[in-house]
PDB file of C-alpha atoms in Angstrom:
ATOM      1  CA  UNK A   1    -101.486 -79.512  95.271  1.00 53.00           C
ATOM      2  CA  UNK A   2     -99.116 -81.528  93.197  1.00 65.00           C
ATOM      3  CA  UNK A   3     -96.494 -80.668  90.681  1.00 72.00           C
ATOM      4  CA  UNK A   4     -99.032 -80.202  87.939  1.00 89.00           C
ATOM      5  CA  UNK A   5    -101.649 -78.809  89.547  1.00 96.00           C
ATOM      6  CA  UNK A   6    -101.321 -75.549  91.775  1.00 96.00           C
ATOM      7  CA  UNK A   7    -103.980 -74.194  94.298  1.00 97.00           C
ATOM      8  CA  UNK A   8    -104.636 -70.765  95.221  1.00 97.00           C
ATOM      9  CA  UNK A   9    -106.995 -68.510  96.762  1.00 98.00           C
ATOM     10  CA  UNK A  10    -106.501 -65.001  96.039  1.00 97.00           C
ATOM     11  CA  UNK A  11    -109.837 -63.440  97.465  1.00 96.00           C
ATOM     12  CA  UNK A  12    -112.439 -64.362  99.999  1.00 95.00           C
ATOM     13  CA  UNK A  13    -114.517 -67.131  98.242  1.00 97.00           C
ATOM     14  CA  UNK A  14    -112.209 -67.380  95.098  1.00 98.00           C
ATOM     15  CA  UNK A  15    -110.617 -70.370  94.344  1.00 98.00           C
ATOM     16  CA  UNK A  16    -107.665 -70.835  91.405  1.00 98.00           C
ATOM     17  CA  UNK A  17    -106.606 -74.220  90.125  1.00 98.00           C
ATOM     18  CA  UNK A  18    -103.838 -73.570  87.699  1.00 98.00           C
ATOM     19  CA  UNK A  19    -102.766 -76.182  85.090  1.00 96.00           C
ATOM     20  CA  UNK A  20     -99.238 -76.032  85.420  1.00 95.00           C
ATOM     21  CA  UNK A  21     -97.253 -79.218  83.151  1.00 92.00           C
ATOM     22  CA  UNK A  22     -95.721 -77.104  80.721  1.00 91.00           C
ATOM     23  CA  UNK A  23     -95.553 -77.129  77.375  1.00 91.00           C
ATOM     24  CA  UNK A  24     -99.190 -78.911  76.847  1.00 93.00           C
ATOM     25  CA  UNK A  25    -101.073 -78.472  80.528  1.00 95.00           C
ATOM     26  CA  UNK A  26    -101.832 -82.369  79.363  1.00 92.00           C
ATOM     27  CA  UNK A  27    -103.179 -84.215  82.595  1.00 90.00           C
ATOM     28  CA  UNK A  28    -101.980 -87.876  83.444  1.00 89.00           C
ATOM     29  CA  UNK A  29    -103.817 -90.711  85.453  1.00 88.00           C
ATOM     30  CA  UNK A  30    -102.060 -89.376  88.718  1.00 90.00           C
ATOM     31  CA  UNK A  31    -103.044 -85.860  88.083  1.00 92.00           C
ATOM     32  CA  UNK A  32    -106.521 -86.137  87.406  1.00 93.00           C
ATOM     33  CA  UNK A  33    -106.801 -88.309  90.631  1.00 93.00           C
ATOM     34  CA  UNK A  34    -105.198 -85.353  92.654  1.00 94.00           C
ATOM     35  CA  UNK A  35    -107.482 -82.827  90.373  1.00 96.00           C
ATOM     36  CA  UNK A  36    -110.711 -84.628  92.727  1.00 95.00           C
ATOM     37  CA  UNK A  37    -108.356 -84.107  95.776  1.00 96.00           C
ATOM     38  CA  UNK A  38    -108.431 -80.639  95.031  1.00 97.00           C
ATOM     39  CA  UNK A  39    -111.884 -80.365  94.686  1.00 97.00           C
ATOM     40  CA  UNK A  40    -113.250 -82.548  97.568  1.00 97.00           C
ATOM     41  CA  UNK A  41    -111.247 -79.976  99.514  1.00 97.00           C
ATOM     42  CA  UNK A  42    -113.224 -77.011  98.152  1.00 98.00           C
ATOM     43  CA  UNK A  43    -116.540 -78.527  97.683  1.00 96.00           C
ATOM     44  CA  UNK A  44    -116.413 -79.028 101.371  1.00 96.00           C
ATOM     45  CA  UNK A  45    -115.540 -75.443 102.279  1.00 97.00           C
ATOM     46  CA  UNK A  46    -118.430 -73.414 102.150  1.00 95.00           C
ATOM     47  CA  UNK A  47    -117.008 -70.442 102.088  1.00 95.00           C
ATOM     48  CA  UNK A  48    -115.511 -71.321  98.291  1.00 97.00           C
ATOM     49  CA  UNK A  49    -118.043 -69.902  96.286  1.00 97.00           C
ATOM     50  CA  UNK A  50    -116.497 -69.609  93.001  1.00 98.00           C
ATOM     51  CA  UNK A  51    -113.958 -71.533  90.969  1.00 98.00           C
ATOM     52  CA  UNK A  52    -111.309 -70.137  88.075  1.00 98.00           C
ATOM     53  CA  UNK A  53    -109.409 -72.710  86.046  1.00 98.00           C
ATOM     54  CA  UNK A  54    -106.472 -71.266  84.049  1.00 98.00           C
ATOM     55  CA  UNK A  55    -102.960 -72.494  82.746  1.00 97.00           C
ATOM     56  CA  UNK A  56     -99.090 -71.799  82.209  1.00 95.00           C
ATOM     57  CA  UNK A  57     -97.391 -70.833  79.418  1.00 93.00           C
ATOM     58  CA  UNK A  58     -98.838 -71.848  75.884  1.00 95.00           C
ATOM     59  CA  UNK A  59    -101.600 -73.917  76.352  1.00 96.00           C
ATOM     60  CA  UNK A  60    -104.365 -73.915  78.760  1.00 97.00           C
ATOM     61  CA  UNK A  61    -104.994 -77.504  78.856  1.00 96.00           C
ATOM     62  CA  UNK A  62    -104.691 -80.394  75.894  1.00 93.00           C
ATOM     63  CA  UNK A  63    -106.996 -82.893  77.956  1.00 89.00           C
ATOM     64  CA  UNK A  64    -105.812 -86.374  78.562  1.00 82.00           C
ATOM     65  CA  UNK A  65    -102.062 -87.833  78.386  1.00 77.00           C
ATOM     66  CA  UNK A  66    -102.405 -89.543  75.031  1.00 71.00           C
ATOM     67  CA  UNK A  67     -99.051 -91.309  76.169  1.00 73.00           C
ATOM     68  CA  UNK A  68    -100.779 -93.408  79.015  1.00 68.00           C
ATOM     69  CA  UNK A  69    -103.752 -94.423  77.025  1.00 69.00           C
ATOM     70  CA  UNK A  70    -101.869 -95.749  73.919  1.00 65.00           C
ATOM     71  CA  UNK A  71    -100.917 -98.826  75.189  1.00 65.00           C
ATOM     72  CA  UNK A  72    -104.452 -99.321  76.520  1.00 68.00           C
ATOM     73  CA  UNK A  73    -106.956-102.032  74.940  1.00 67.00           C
ATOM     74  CA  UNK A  74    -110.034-101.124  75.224  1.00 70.00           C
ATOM     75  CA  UNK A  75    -111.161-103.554  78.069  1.00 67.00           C
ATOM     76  CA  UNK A  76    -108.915-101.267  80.298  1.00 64.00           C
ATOM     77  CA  UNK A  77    -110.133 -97.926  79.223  1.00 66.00           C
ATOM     78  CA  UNK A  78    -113.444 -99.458  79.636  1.00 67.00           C
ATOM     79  CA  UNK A  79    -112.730-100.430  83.276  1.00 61.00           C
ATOM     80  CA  UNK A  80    -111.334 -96.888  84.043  1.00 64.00           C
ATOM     81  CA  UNK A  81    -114.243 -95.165  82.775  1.00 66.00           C
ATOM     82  CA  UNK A  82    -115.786 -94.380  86.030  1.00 69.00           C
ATOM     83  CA  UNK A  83    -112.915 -93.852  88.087  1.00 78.00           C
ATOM     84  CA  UNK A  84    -111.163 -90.522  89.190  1.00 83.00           C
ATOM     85  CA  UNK A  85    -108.286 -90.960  87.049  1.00 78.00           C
ATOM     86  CA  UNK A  86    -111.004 -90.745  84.346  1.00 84.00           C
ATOM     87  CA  UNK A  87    -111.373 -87.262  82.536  1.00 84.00           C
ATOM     88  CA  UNK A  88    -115.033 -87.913  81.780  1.00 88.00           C
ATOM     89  CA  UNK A  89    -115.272 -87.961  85.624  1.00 92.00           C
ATOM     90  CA  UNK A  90    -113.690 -84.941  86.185  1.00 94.00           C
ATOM     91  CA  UNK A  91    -115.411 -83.399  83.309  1.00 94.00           C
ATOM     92  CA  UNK A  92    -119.105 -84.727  84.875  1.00 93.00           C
ATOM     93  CA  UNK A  93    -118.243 -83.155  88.208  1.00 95.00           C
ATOM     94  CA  UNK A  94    -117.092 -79.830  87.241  1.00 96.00           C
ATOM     95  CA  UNK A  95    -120.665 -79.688  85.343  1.00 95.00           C
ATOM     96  CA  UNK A  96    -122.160 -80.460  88.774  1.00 95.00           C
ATOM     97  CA  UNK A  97    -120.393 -79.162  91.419  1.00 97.00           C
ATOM     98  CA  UNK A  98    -121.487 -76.873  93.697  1.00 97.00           C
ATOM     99  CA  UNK A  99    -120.314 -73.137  93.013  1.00 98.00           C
ATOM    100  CA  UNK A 100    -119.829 -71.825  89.537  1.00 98.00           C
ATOM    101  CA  UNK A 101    -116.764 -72.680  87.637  1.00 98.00           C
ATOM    102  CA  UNK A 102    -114.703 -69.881  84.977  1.00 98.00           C
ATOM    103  CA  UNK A 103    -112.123 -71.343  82.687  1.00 98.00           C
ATOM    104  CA  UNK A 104    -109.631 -68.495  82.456  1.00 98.00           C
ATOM    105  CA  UNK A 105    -108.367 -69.784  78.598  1.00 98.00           C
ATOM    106  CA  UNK A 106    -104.714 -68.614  78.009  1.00 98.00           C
ATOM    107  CA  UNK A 107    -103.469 -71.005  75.445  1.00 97.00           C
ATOM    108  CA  UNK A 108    -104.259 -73.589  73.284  1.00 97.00           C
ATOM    109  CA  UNK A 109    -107.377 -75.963  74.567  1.00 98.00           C
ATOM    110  CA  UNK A 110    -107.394 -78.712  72.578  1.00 96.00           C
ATOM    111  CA  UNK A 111    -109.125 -82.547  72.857  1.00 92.00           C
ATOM    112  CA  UNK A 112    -110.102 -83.541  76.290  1.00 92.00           C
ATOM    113  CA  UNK A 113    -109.240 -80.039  77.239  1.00 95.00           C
ATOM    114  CA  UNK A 114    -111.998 -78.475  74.682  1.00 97.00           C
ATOM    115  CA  UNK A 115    -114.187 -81.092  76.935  1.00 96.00           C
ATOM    116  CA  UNK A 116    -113.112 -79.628  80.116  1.00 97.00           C
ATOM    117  CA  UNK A 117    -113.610 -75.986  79.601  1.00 98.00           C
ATOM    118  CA  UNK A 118    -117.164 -76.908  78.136  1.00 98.00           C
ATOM    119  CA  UNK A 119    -118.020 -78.036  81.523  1.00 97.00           C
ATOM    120  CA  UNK A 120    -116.973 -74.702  82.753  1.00 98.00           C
ATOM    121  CA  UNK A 121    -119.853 -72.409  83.698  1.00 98.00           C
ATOM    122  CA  UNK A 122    -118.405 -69.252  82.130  1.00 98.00           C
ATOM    123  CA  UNK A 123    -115.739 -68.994  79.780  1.00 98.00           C
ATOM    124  CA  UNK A 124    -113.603 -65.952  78.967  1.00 98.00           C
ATOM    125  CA  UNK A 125    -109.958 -66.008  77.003  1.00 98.00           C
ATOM    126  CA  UNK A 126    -107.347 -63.667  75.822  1.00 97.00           C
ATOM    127  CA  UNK A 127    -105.884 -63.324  72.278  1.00 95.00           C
ATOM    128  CA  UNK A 128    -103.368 -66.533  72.991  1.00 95.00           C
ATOM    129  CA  UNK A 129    -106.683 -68.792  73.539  1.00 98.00           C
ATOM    130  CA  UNK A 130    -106.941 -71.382  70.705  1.00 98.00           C
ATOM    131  CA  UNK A 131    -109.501 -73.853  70.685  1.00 98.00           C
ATOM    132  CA  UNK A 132    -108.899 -77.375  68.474  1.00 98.00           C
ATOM    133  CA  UNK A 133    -111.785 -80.231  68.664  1.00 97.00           C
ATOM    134  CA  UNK A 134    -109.210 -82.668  68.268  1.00 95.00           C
ATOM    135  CA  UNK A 135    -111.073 -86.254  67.951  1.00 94.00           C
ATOM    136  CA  UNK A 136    -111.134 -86.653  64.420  1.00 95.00           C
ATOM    137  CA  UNK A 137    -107.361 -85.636  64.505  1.00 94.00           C
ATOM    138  CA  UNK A 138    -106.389 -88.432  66.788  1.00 89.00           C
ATOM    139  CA  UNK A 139    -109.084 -90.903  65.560  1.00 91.00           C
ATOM    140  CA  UNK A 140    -111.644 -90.624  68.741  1.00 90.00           C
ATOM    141  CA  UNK A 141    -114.513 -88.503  69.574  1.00 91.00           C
ATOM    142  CA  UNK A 142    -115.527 -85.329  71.835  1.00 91.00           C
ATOM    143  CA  UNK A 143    -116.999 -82.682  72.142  1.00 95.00           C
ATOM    144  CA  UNK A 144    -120.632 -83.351  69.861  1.00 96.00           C
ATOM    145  CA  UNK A 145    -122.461 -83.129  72.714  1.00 95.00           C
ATOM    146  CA  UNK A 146    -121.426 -80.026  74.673  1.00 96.00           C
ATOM    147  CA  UNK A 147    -120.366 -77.804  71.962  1.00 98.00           C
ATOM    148  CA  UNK A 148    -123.264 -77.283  69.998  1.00 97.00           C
ATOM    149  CA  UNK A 149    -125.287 -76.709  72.775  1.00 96.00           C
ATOM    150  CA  UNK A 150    -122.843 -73.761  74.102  1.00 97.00           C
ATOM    151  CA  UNK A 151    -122.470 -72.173  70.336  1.00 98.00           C
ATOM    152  CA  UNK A 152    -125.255 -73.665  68.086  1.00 97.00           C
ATOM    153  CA  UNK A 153    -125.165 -76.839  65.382  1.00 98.00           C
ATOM    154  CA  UNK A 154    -123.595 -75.168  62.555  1.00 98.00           C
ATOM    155  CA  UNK A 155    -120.238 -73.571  64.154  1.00 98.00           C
ATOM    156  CA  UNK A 156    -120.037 -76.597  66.322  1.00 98.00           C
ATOM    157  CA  UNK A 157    -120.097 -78.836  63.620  1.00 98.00           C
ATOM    158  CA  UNK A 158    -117.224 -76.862  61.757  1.00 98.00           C
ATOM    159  CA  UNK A 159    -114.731 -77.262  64.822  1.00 98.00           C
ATOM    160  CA  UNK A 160    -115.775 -80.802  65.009  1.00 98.00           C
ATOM    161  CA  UNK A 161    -115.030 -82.237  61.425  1.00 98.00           C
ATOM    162  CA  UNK A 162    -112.457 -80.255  60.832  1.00 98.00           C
ATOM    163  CA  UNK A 163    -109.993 -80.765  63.661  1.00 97.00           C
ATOM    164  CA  UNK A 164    -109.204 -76.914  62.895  1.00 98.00           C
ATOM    165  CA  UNK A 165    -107.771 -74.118  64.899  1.00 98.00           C
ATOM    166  CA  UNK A 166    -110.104 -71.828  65.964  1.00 98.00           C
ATOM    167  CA  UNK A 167    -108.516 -68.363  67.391  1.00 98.00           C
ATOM    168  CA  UNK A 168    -109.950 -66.267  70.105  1.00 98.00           C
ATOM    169  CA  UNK A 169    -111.740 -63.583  67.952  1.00 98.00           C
ATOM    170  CA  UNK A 170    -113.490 -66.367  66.255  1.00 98.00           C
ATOM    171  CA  UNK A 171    -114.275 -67.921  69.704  1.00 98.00           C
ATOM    172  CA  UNK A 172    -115.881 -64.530  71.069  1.00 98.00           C
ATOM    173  CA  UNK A 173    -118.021 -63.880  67.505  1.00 98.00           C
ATOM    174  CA  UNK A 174    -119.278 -67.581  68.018  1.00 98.00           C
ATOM    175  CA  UNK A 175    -120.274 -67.525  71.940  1.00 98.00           C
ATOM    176  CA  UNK A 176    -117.756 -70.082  72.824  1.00 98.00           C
ATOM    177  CA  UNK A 177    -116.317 -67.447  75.313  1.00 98.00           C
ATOM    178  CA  UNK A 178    -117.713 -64.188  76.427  1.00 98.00           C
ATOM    179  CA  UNK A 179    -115.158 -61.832  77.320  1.00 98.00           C
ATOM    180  CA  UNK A 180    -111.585 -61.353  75.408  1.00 98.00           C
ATOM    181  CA  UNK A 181    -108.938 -60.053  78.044  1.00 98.00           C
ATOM    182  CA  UNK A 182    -105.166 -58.949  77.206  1.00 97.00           C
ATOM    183  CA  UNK A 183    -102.570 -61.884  78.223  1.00 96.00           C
ATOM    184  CA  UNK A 184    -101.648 -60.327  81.112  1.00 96.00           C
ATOM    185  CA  UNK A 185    -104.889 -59.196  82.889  1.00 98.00           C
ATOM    186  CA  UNK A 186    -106.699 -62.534  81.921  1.00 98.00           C
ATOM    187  CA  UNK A 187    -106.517 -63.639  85.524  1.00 98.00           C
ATOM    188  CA  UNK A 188    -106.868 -60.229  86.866  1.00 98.00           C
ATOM    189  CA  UNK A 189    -110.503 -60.176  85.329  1.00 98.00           C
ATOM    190  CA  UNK A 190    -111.388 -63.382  85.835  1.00 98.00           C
ATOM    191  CA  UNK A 191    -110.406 -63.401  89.846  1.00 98.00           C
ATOM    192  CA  UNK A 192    -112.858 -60.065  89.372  1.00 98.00           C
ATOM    193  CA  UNK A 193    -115.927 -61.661  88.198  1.00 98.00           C
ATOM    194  CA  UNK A 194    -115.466 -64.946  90.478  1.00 98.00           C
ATOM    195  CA  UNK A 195    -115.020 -62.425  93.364  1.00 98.00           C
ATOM    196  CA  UNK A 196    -118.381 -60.821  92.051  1.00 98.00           C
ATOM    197  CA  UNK A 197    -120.293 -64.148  91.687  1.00 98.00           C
ATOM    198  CA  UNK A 198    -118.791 -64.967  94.930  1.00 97.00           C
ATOM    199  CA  UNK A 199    -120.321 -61.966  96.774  1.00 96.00           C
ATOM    200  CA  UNK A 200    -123.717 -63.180  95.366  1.00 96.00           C
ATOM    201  CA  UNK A 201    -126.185 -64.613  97.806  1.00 96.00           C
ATOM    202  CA  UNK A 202    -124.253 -68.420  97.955  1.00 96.00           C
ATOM    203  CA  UNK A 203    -127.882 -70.245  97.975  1.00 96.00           C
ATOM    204  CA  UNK A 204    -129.443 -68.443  94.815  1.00 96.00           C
ATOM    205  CA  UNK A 205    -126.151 -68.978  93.414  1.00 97.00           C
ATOM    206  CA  UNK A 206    -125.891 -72.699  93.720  1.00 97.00           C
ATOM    207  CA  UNK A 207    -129.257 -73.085  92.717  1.00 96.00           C
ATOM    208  CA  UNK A 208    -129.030 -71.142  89.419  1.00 97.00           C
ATOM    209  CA  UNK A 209    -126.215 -73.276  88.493  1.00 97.00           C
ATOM    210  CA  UNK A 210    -128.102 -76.149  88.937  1.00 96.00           C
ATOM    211  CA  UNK A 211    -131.313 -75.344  87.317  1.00 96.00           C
ATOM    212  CA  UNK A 212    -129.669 -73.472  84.159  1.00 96.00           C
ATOM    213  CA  UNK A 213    -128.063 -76.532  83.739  1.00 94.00           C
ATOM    214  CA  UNK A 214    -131.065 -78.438  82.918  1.00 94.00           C
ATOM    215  CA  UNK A 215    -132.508 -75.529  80.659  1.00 93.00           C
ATOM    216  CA  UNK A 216    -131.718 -77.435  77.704  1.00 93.00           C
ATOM    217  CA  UNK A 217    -133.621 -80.769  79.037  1.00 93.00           C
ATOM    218  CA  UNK A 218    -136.656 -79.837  80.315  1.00 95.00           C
ATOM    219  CA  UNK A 219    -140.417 -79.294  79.021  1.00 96.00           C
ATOM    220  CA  UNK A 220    -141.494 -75.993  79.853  1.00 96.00           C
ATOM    221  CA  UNK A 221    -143.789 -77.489  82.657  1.00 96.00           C
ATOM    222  CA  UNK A 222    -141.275 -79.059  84.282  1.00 96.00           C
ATOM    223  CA  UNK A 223    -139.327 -75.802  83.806  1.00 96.00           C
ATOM    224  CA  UNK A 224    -142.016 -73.881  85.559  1.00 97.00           C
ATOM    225  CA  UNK A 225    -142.578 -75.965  88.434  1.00 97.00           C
ATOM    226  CA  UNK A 226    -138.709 -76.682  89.286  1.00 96.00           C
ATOM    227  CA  UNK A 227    -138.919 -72.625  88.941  1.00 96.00           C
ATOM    228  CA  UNK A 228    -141.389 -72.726  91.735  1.00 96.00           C
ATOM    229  CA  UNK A 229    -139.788 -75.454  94.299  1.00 96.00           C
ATOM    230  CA  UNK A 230    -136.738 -73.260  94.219  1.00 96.00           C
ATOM    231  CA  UNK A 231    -137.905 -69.625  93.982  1.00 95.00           C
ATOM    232  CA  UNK A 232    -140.121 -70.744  97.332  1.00 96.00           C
ATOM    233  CA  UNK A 233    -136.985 -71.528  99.167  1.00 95.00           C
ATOM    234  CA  UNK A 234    -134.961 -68.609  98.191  1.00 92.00           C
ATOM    235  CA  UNK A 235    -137.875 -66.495  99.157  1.00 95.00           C
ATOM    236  CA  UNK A 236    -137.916 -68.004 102.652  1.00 95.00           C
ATOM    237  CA  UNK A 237    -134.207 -67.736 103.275  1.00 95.00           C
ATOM    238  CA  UNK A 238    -132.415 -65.489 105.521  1.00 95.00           C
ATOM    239  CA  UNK A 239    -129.877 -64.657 102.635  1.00 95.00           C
ATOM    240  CA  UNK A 240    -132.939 -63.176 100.081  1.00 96.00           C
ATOM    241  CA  UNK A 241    -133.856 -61.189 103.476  1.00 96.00           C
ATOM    242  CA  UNK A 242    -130.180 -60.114 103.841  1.00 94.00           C
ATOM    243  CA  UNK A 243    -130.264 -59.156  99.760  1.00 95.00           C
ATOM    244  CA  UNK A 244    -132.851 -56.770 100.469  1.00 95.00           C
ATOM    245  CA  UNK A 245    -131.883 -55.399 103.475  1.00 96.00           C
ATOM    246  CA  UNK A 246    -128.523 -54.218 101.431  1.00 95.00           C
ATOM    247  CA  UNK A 247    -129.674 -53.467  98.840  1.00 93.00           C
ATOM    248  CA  UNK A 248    -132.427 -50.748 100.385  1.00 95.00           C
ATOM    249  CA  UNK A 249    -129.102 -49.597 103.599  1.00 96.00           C
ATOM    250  CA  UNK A 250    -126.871 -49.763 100.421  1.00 94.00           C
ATOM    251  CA  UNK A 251    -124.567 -51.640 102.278  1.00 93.00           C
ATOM    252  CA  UNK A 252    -122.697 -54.834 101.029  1.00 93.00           C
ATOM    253  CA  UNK A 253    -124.599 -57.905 102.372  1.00 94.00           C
ATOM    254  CA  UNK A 254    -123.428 -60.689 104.904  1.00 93.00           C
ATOM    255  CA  UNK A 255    -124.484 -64.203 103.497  1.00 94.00           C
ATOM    256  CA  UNK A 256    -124.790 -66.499 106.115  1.00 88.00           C
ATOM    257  CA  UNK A 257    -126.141 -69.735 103.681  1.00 88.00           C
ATOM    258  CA  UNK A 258    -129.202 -69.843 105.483  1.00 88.00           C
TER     259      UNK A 258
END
C-alpha cells in the first residue's frame, strides 16, 4: 500500500485496489512499481480469487504521469519499456494474471488509463464514468488494439480519432462496459459480482480467463482442441466433483483448488 494506491479486502476472495492521487488517479514511476508489489502479493494468495479496480473522487484513472515522461528522449522511454515502472507492463499483466479482474469506473478514464481498464476482464461504471482515448490529444498512441476488439471497428475508431468524451450511457449502448450502477453503489455491486466470481470453482475460473483470452487469436481447431486439454482436467478435478455435489445437496460448495 502506498499513498496512491490503497488495498483492501472486503469479502473472502475479493480483493480492492483503489486509485487514490486525487484530482487525476494519474500513476507515477514509483506508483506503478508499488502497483506490481500489490499484485505479487495477491497473485500469490490463493485464496484471492477476484480483483476490483476503482478510484477517488473525479476520475478513475488518467494512465501515466505525463509530467515524468516529458523530459524523456526516447532512448530512455525505450529502456523503461519492460520494466515495472512501465504501464505497458502493468497493463500486460493485468491481461494475464491469474483471477479475473473488474474495473469499477467512477470517473473520468482517460489515456493510459482507457489502456488499463481494457485489460480489465469485466467492466462496469456509473453515470460519472467518462472515457477519453487521449493519444491523438497528446500526440502518442493507445488504445487501437484493445478497443476495437472489446466494442467493434467502427465505435472504436470514433473514440480513437477524435480524442472525444465519451459518457457512460454511450459506453453501456457500445459494450465498452456492461452494467451502469448509481455513484454510490458502484462498489457495492462490483464487490457483489467479484464475490460471485469468487465463489466459482477457482480452477474453471482461472482457466476461462485464460482461454477467452485467446478467443480472438485462434483457428477454430486450435480452439477446439485447447477446449479439450482443459475441459479434461476440469472434469478430473475434485472442485467439478465438489460443483456437482452442491449443486444436487443444494448446498454452497467448498473449493479446495484441486
Amino acid at each position: 500500500m502506498t499513498a496512491t494506491l490503497e488495498l483492501d479486502r472486503p469479502k473472502p476472495g475479493v480483493a480492492v485496489i483503489t486509485f487514490a492521487n486525487p484530482p487525476r488517479n494519474q500513476m507515477s514511476a514509483d506508483a506503478l512499481v508499488a502497483f506490481h508489489d500489490i499484485l505479487d502479493e495477491l497473485e500469490k494468495d490463493l485464496q484471492v480469487r477476484c480483483l476490483v479496480i476503482t478510484g477517488t473522487g473525479s476520475s478513475w484513472c488518467a494512465g501515466a504521469d505525463l509530467r515524468e515522461e516529458r523530459g524523456q528522449t526516447p532512448e530512455q522511454l525505450k529502456a523503461h519499456a519492460d520494466s515495472r515502472a512501465s504501464f505497458g507492463t502493468l497493463i500486460g499483466r493485468l491481461e494475464t494474471i491469474r483471477f479475473p479482474v473488474i474495473a469499477a469506473i467512477n470517473g473520468y478514464t482517460i489515456g493510459g488509463g482507457m489502456e488499463l481498464a481494457l485489460a480489465c476482464d469485466i467492466r462496469v461504471g456509473c453515470e460519472d464514468a467518462v472515457f477519453v482515448c487521449a493519444g491523438v490529444n497528446v500526440g502518442l498512441i493507445a488504445s487501437w488494439y484493445r478497443l476495437p476488439r472489446a466494442i467493434g471497428l467502427g465505435p472504436a475508431k470514433h473514440m480513437l480519432l477524435t480524442g472525444d468524451k465519451f459518457d457512460a450511457d454511450w459506453a453501456l449502448r457500445n459494450g465498452l462496459i456492461t452494467a451502469l450502477y448509481g455513484a454510490s453503489s458502484l462498489l457495492d455491486e462490483s464487490v457483489k459480482l467479484a464475490d460471485r466470481i469468487a465463489t466459482r470453482a477457482p480452477l474453471s475460473v482461472e482457466a476461462t480467463k485464460e482461454c477467452s483470452a485467446q478467443a480472438f487469436e485462434l483457428s477454430s481447431e486450435s480452439a477446439a482442441a485447447l477446449h479439450t486439454e482443459k475441459f479434461l482436467i476440469m472434469a478430473a478435478s475434485a472442485d467439478h466433483r465438489e460443483a456437482v455435489a452442491s449443486f444436487f445437496e443444494k448446498r454452497p460448495a467448498t473449493f479446495l483448488r484441486k
